[in-house]
Tab-separated table of C-alpha atoms in Angstrom:
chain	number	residue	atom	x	y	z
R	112	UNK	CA	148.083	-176.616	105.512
R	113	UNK	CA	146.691	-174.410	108.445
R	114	UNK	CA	143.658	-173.298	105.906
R	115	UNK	CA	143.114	-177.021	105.139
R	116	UNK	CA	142.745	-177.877	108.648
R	117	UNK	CA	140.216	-175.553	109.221
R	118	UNK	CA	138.251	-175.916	105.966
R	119	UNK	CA	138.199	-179.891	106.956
R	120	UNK	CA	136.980	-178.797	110.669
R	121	UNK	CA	134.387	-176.529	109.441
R	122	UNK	CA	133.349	-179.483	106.678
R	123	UNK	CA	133.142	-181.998	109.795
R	124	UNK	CA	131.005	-179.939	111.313
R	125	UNK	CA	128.646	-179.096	108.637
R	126	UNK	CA	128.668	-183.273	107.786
R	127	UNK	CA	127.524	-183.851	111.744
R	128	UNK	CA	124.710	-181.490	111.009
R	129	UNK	CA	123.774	-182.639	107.878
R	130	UNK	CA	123.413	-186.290	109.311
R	131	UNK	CA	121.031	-186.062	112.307
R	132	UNK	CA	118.555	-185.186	109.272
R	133	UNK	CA	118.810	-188.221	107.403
R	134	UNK	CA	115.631	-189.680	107.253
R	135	UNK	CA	113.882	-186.476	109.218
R	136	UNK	CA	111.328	-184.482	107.393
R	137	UNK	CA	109.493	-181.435	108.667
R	138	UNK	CA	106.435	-182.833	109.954
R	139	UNK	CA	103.001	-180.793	110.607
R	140	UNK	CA	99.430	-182.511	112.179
R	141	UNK	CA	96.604	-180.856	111.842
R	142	UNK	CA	96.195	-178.994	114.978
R	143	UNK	CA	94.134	-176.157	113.043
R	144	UNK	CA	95.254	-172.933	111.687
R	145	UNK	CA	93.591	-169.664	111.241
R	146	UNK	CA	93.675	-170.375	107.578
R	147	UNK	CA	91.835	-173.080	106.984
R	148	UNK	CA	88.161	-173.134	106.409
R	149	UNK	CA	86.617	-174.480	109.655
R	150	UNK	CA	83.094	-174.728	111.287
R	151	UNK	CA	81.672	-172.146	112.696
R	152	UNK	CA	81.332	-171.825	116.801
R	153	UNK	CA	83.139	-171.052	119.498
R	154	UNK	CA	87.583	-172.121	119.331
R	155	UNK	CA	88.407	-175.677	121.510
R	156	UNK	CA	91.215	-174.645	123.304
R	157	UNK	CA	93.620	-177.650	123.092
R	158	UNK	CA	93.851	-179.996	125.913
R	159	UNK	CA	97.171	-180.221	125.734
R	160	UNK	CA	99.104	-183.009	128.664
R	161	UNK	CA	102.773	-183.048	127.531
R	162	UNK	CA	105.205	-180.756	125.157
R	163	UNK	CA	108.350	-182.629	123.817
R	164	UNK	CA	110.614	-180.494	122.193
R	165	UNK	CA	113.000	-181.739	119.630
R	166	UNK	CA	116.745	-180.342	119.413
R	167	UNK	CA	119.286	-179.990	116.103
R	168	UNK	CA	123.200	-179.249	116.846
R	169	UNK	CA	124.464	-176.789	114.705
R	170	UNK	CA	128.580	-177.093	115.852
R	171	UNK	CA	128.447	-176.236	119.473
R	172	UNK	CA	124.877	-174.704	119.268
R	173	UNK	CA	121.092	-176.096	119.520
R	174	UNK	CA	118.644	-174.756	118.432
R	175	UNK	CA	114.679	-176.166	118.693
R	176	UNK	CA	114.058	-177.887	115.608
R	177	UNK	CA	110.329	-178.973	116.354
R	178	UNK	CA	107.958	-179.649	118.857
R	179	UNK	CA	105.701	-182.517	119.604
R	180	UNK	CA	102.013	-181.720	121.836
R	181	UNK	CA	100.852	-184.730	123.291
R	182	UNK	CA	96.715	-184.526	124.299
R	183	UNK	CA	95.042	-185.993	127.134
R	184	UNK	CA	94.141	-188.787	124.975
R	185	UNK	CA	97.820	-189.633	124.683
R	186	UNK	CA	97.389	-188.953	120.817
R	187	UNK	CA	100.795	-186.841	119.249
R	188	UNK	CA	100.410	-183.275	117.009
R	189	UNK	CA	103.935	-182.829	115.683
R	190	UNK	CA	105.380	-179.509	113.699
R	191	UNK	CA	108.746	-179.327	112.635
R	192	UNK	CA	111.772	-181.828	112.686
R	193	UNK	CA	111.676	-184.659	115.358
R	194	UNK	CA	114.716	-185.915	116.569
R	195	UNK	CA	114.076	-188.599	119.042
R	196	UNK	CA	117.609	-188.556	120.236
R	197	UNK	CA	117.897	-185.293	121.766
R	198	UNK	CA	114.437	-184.579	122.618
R	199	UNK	CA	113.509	-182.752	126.155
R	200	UNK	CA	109.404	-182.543	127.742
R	201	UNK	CA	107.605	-180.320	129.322
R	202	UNK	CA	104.627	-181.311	131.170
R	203	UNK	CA	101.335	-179.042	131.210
R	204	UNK	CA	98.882	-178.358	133.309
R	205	UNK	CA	95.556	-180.881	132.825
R	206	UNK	CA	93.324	-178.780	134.268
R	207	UNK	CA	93.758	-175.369	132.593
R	208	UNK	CA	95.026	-174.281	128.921
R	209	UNK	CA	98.333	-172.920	128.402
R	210	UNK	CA	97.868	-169.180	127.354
R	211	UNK	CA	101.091	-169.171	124.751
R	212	UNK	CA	104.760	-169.574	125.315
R	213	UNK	CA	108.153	-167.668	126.099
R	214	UNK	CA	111.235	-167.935	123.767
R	215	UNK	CA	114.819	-167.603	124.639
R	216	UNK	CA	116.516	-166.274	121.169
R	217	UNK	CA	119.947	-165.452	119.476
R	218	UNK	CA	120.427	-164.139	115.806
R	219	UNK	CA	120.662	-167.487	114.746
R	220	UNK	CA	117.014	-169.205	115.857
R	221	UNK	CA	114.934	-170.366	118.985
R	222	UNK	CA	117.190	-172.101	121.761
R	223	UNK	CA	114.995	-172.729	124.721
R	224	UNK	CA	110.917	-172.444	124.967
R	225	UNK	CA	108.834	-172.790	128.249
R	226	UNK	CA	105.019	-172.691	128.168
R	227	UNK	CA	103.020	-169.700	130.401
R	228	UNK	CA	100.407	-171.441	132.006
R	229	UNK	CA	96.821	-169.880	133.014
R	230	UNK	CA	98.404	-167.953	135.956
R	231	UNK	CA	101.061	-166.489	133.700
R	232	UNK	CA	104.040	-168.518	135.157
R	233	UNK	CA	106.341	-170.732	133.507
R	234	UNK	CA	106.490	-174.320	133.217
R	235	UNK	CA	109.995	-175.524	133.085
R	236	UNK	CA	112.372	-174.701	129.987
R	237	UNK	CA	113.478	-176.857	127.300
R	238	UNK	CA	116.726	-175.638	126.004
R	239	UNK	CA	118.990	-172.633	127.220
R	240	UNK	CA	117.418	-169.692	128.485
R	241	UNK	CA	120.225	-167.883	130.809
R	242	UNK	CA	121.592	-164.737	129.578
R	243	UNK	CA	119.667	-164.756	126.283
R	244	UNK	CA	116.914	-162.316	125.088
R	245	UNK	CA	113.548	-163.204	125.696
R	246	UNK	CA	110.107	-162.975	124.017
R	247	UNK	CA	107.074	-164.086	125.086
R	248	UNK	CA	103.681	-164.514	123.041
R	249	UNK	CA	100.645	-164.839	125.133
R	250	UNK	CA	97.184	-163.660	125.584
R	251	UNK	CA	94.561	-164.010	128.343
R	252	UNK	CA	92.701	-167.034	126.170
R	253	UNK	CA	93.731	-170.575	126.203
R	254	UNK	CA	95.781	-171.703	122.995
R	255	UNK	CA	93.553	-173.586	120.433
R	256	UNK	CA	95.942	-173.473	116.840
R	257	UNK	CA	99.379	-173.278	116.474
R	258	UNK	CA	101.513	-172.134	113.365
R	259	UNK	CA	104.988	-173.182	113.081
R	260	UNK	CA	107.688	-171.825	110.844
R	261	UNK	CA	111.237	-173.482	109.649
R	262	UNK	CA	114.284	-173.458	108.127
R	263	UNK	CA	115.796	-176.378	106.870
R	264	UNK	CA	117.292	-177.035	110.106
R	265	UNK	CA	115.088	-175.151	113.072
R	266	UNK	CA	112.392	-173.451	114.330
R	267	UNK	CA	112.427	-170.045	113.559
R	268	UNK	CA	108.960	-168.778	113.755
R	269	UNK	CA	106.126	-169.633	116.443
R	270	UNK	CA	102.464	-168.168	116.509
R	271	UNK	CA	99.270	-168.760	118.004
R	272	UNK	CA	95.181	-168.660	116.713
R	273	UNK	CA	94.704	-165.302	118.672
R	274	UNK	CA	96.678	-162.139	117.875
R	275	UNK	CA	98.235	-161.046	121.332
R	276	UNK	CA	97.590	-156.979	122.495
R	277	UNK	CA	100.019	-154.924	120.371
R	278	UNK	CA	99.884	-152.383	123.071
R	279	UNK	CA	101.207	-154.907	125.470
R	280	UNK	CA	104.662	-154.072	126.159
R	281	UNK	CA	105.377	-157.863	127.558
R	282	UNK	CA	104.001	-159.089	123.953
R	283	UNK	CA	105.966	-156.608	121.706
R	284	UNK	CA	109.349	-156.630	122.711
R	285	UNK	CA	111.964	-158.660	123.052
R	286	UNK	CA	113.647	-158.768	126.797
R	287	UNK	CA	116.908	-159.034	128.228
R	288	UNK	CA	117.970	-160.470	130.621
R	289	UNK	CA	114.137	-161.822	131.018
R	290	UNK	CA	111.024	-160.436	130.957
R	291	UNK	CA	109.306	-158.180	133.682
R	292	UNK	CA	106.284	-159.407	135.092
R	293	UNK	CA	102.393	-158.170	134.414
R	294	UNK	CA	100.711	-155.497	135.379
R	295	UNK	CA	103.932	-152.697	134.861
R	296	UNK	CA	103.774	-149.314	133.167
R	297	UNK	CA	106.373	-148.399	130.713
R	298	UNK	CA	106.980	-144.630	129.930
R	299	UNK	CA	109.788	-143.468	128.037
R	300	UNK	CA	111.769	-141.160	125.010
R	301	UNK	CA	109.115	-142.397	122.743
R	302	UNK	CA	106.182	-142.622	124.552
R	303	UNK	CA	103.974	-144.975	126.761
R	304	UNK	CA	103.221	-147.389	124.277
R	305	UNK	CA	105.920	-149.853	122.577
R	306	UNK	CA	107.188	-149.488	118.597
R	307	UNK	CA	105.752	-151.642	116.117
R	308	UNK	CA	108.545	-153.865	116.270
R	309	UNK	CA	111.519	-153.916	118.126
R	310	UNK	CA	114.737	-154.778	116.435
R	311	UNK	CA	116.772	-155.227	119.933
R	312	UNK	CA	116.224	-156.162	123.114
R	313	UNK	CA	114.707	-154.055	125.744
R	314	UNK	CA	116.548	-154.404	128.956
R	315	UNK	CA	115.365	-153.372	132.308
R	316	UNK	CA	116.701	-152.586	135.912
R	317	UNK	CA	114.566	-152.232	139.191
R	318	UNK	CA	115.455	-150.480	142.869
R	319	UNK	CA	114.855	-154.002	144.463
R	320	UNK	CA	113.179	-157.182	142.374
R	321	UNK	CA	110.390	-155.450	140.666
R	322	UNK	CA	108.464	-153.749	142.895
R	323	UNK	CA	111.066	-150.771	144.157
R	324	UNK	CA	111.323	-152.203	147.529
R	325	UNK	CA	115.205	-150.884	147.822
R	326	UNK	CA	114.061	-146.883	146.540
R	327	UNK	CA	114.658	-146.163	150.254
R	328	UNK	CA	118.597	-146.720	150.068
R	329	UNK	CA	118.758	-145.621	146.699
R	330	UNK	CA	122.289	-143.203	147.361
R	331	UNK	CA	124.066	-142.299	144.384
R	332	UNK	CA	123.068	-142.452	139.966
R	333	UNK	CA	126.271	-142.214	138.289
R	334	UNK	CA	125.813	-141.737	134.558
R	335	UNK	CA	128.599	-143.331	131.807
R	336	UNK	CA	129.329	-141.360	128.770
R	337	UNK	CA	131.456	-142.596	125.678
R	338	UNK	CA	132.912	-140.779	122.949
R	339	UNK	CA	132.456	-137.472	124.326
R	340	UNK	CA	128.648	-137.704	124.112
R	341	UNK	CA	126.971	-140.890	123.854
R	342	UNK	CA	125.036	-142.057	127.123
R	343	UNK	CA	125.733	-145.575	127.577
R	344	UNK	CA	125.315	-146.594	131.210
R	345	UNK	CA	123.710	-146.068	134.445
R	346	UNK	CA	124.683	-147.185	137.926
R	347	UNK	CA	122.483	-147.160	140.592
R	348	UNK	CA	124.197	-147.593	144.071
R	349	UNK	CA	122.426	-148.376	147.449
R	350	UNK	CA	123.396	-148.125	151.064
R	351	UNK	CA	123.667	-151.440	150.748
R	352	UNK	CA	126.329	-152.287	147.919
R	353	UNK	CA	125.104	-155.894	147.543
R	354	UNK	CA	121.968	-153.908	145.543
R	355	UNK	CA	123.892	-152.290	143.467
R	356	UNK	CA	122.090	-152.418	139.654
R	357	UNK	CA	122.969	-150.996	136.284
R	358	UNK	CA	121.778	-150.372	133.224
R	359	UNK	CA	123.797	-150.844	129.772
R	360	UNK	CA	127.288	-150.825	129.725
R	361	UNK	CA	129.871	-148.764	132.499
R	362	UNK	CA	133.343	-148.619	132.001
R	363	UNK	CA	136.067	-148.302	131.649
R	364	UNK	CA	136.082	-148.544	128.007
R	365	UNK	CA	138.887	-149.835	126.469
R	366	UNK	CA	139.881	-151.085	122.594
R	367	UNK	CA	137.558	-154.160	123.507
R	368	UNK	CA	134.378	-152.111	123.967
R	369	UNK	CA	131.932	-152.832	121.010
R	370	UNK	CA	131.460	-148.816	119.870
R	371	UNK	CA	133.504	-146.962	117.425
R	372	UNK	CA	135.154	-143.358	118.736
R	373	UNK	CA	133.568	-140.837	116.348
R	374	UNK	CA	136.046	-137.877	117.456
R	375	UNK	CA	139.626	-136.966	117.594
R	376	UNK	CA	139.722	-135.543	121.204
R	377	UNK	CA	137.485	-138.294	122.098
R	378	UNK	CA	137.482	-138.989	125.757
R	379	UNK	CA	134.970	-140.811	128.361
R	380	UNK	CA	133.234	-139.253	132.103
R	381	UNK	CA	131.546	-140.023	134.492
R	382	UNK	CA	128.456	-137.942	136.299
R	383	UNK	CA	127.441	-138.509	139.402
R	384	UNK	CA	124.071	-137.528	141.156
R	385	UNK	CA	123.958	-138.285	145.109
R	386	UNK	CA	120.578	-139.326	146.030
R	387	UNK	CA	119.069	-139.026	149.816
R	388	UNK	CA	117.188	-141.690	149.325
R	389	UNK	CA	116.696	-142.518	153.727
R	390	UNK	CA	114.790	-139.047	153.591
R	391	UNK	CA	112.669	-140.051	150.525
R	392	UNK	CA	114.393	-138.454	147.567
R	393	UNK	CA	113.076	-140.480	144.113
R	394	UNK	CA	113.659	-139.732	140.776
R	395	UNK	CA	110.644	-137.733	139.258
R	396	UNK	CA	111.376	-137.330	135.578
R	397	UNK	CA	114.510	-137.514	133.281
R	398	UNK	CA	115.127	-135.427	129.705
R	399	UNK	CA	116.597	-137.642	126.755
R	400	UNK	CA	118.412	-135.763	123.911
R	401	UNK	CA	119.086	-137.778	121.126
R	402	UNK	CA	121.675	-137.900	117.723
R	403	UNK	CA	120.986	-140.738	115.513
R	404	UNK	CA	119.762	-144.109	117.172
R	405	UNK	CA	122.087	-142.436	120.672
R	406	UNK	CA	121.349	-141.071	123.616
R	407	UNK	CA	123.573	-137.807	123.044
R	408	UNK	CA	122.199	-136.090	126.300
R	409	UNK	CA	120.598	-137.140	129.729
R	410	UNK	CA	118.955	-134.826	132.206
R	411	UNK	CA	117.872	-136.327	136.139
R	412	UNK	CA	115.743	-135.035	138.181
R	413	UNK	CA	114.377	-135.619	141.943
R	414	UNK	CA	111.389	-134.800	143.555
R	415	UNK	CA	113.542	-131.864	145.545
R	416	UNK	CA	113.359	-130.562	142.377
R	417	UNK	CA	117.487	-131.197	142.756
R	418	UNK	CA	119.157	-132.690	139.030
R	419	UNK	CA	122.060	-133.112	137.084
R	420	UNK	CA	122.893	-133.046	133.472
R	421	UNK	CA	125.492	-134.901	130.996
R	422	UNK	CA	127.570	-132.708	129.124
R	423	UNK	CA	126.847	-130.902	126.328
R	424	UNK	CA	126.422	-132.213	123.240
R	425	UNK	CA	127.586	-129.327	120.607
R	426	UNK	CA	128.026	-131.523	117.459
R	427	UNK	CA	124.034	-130.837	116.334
R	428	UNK	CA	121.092	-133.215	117.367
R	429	UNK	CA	117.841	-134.424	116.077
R	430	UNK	CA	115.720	-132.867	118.064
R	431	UNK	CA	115.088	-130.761	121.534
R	432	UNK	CA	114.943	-132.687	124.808
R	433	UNK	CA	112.092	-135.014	125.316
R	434	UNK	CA	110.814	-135.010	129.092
R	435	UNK	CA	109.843	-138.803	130.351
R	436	UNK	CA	107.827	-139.140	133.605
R	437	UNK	CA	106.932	-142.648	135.195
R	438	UNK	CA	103.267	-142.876	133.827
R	439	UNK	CA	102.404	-144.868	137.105
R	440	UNK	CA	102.356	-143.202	141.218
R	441	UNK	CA	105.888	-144.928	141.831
R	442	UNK	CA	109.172	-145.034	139.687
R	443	UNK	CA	110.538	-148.690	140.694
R	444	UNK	CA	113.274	-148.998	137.556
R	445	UNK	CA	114.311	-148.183	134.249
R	446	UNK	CA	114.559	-149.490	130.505
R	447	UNK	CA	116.418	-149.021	127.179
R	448	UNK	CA	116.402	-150.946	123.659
R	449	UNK	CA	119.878	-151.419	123.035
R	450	UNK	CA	121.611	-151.002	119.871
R	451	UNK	CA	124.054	-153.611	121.047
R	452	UNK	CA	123.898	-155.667	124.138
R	453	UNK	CA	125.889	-152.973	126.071
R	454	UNK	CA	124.786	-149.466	124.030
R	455	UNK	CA	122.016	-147.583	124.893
R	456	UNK	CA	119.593	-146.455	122.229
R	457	UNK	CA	117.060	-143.684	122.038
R	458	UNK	CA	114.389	-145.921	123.515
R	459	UNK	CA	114.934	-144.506	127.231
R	460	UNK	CA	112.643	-144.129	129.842
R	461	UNK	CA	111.188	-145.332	133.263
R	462	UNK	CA	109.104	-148.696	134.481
R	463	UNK	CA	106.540	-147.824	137.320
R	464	UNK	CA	103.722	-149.140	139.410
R	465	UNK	CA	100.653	-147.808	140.761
């Protein structure tokens, strides 16, 4: 009985989802694509007044399911599946072109979107965006074709006329908790210029907002290590404990932490590095060792030329220690692609400014 129950709650569901597309098909206008065979001469960016964005429920979860641009001539460019019941606008900027947009994303599809306007802020979102990974797609040109991809449900792909800078860290990965703003150098375990493609999301933490304006109370690093070996959180502490930041995941770590223990003494520590950060003392470089897609070693270092290390990892590693410095004048954070929200990954290094 208690397996029928469910199977006829899951089947409700599924029916509820399966309704809102009666009568909806996946719609397209012909805004212009890269593919087609068009004149030559210079790309109309599109005067775009108004974005609705169109919502499906999937049980307790919504996900975009299309997206309606409305031009200064009032006239409507739909893509995707239009849904006039749970539908949510954005209003854009007359004056200048939108240069591309910013997605909040799960495993499962695209729940929120907000435009990035000329001056590379956002208009308002439509849909969630707290507390999910972010990726944005935008380059310094105005937007002139879009290309839309979907399920039979939702959005799932988005992508504009112009390619965006590969080398652009703020194109090529995807964020979490949000993205950092322009103009900041990345530097880290491998390299100064982002993978390819990222698989998971690169989180960040700053000494103050994103411009290091707390360095100067920075007091204490304490490093988190799981399992004997694996790096999986930093802690930053200030004078002033209301700045406190962190990086990945600190513990304690108990049965409900998402890592498996790999050894039969396994155990857990702490490190801790005081930093005098009232007389000036910054970080200056770390060392990464790595086993796998894990951070299996950490060294820190200050500009007294003071530094601490994790403990030894004696189980064999990939390679030698890699040595990051901040490619910019000042270190003002930190980044890692994690494996899983919480787990640090090889991807380690510093964000800094000139």
């Amino acid at each position: 009985m208690a397996n029928r129950q469910r199977v006829w709650g899951l089947a409700k569901r599924l029916q509820a989802t399966l309704t809102q597309l009666d009568g909806v098909s996946c719609q397209r206008s012909a805004l212009g694509t890269w593919f087609e065979t068009m004149p030559d001469g210079p790309d109309q960016n599109m005067p775009e007044a108004e974005m609705s964005v169109s919502f499906v429920d999937t049980a307790a979860v919504s996900f975009i399911s299309g997206f309606n641009m409305i031009d200064e001539h009032e006239r409507s460019h739909a893509l995707g599946y239009q849904h006039g019941n749970a539908m949510l606008r954005i209003s854009l900027p007359l004056d200048e072109p939108i240069q591309g947009w910013e997605l909040a994303i799960d495993l499962s599809g695209i729940k929120g979107i907000a435009a990035v306007q000329s001056d590379g802020k956002l208009t308002s979102w439509a849909g969630e965006s707290a507390g999910l990974p972010r990726w944005r797609l935008k380059e310094a040109q105005g937007v002139s074709a879009v290309k839309a991809e979907f399920d039979t449900l939702k959005l799932v792909s988005i992508s504009r006329d112009r390619l965006p800078n590969q080398e652009n860290w703020l194109n090529n990965c995807i964020w979490y908790p949000e993205e950092p703003k322009e103009g900041l150098l990345f530097n880290g375990s491998r390299g100064d210029k982002p993978r390819p493609k990222y698989n998971y999301p690169v989180t960040t933490v700053f000494f103050g907002e994103s411009d290091g304006r707390y360095l100067s109370q920075l007091s204490e690093i304490v490093v988190w290590v799981f399992d004997i070996c694996h790096v999986v959180g930093v802690e930053f502490h200030f004078t002033d404990s209301s700045y406190n930041r962190q990086l990945g995941y600190v513990g304690p770590f108990d049965e409900n932490y998402p890592a498996r223990r790999n050894f039969s003494d396994s155990h857990d520590s702490t490190v801790s590095f005081t930093i005098d950060g009232p007389s000036g003392e910054q970080l200056s470089s770390i060392e990464v060792q790595t086993k796998g897609t894990y951070v299996v070693g950490l060294k820190i270092r200050s500009n007294l030329d003071r530094s601490i290390q994790t403990p030894d990892y004696t189980y064999g590693t990939d390679k030698g220690w890699v040595t990051v410095h901040g490619k910019g004048s000042q270190i003002i954070g930190m980044f890692a692609s994690l494996v899983r929200i919480h787990v640090a990954s090889k991807s380690f290094g510093f964000v800094s400014m000139h």
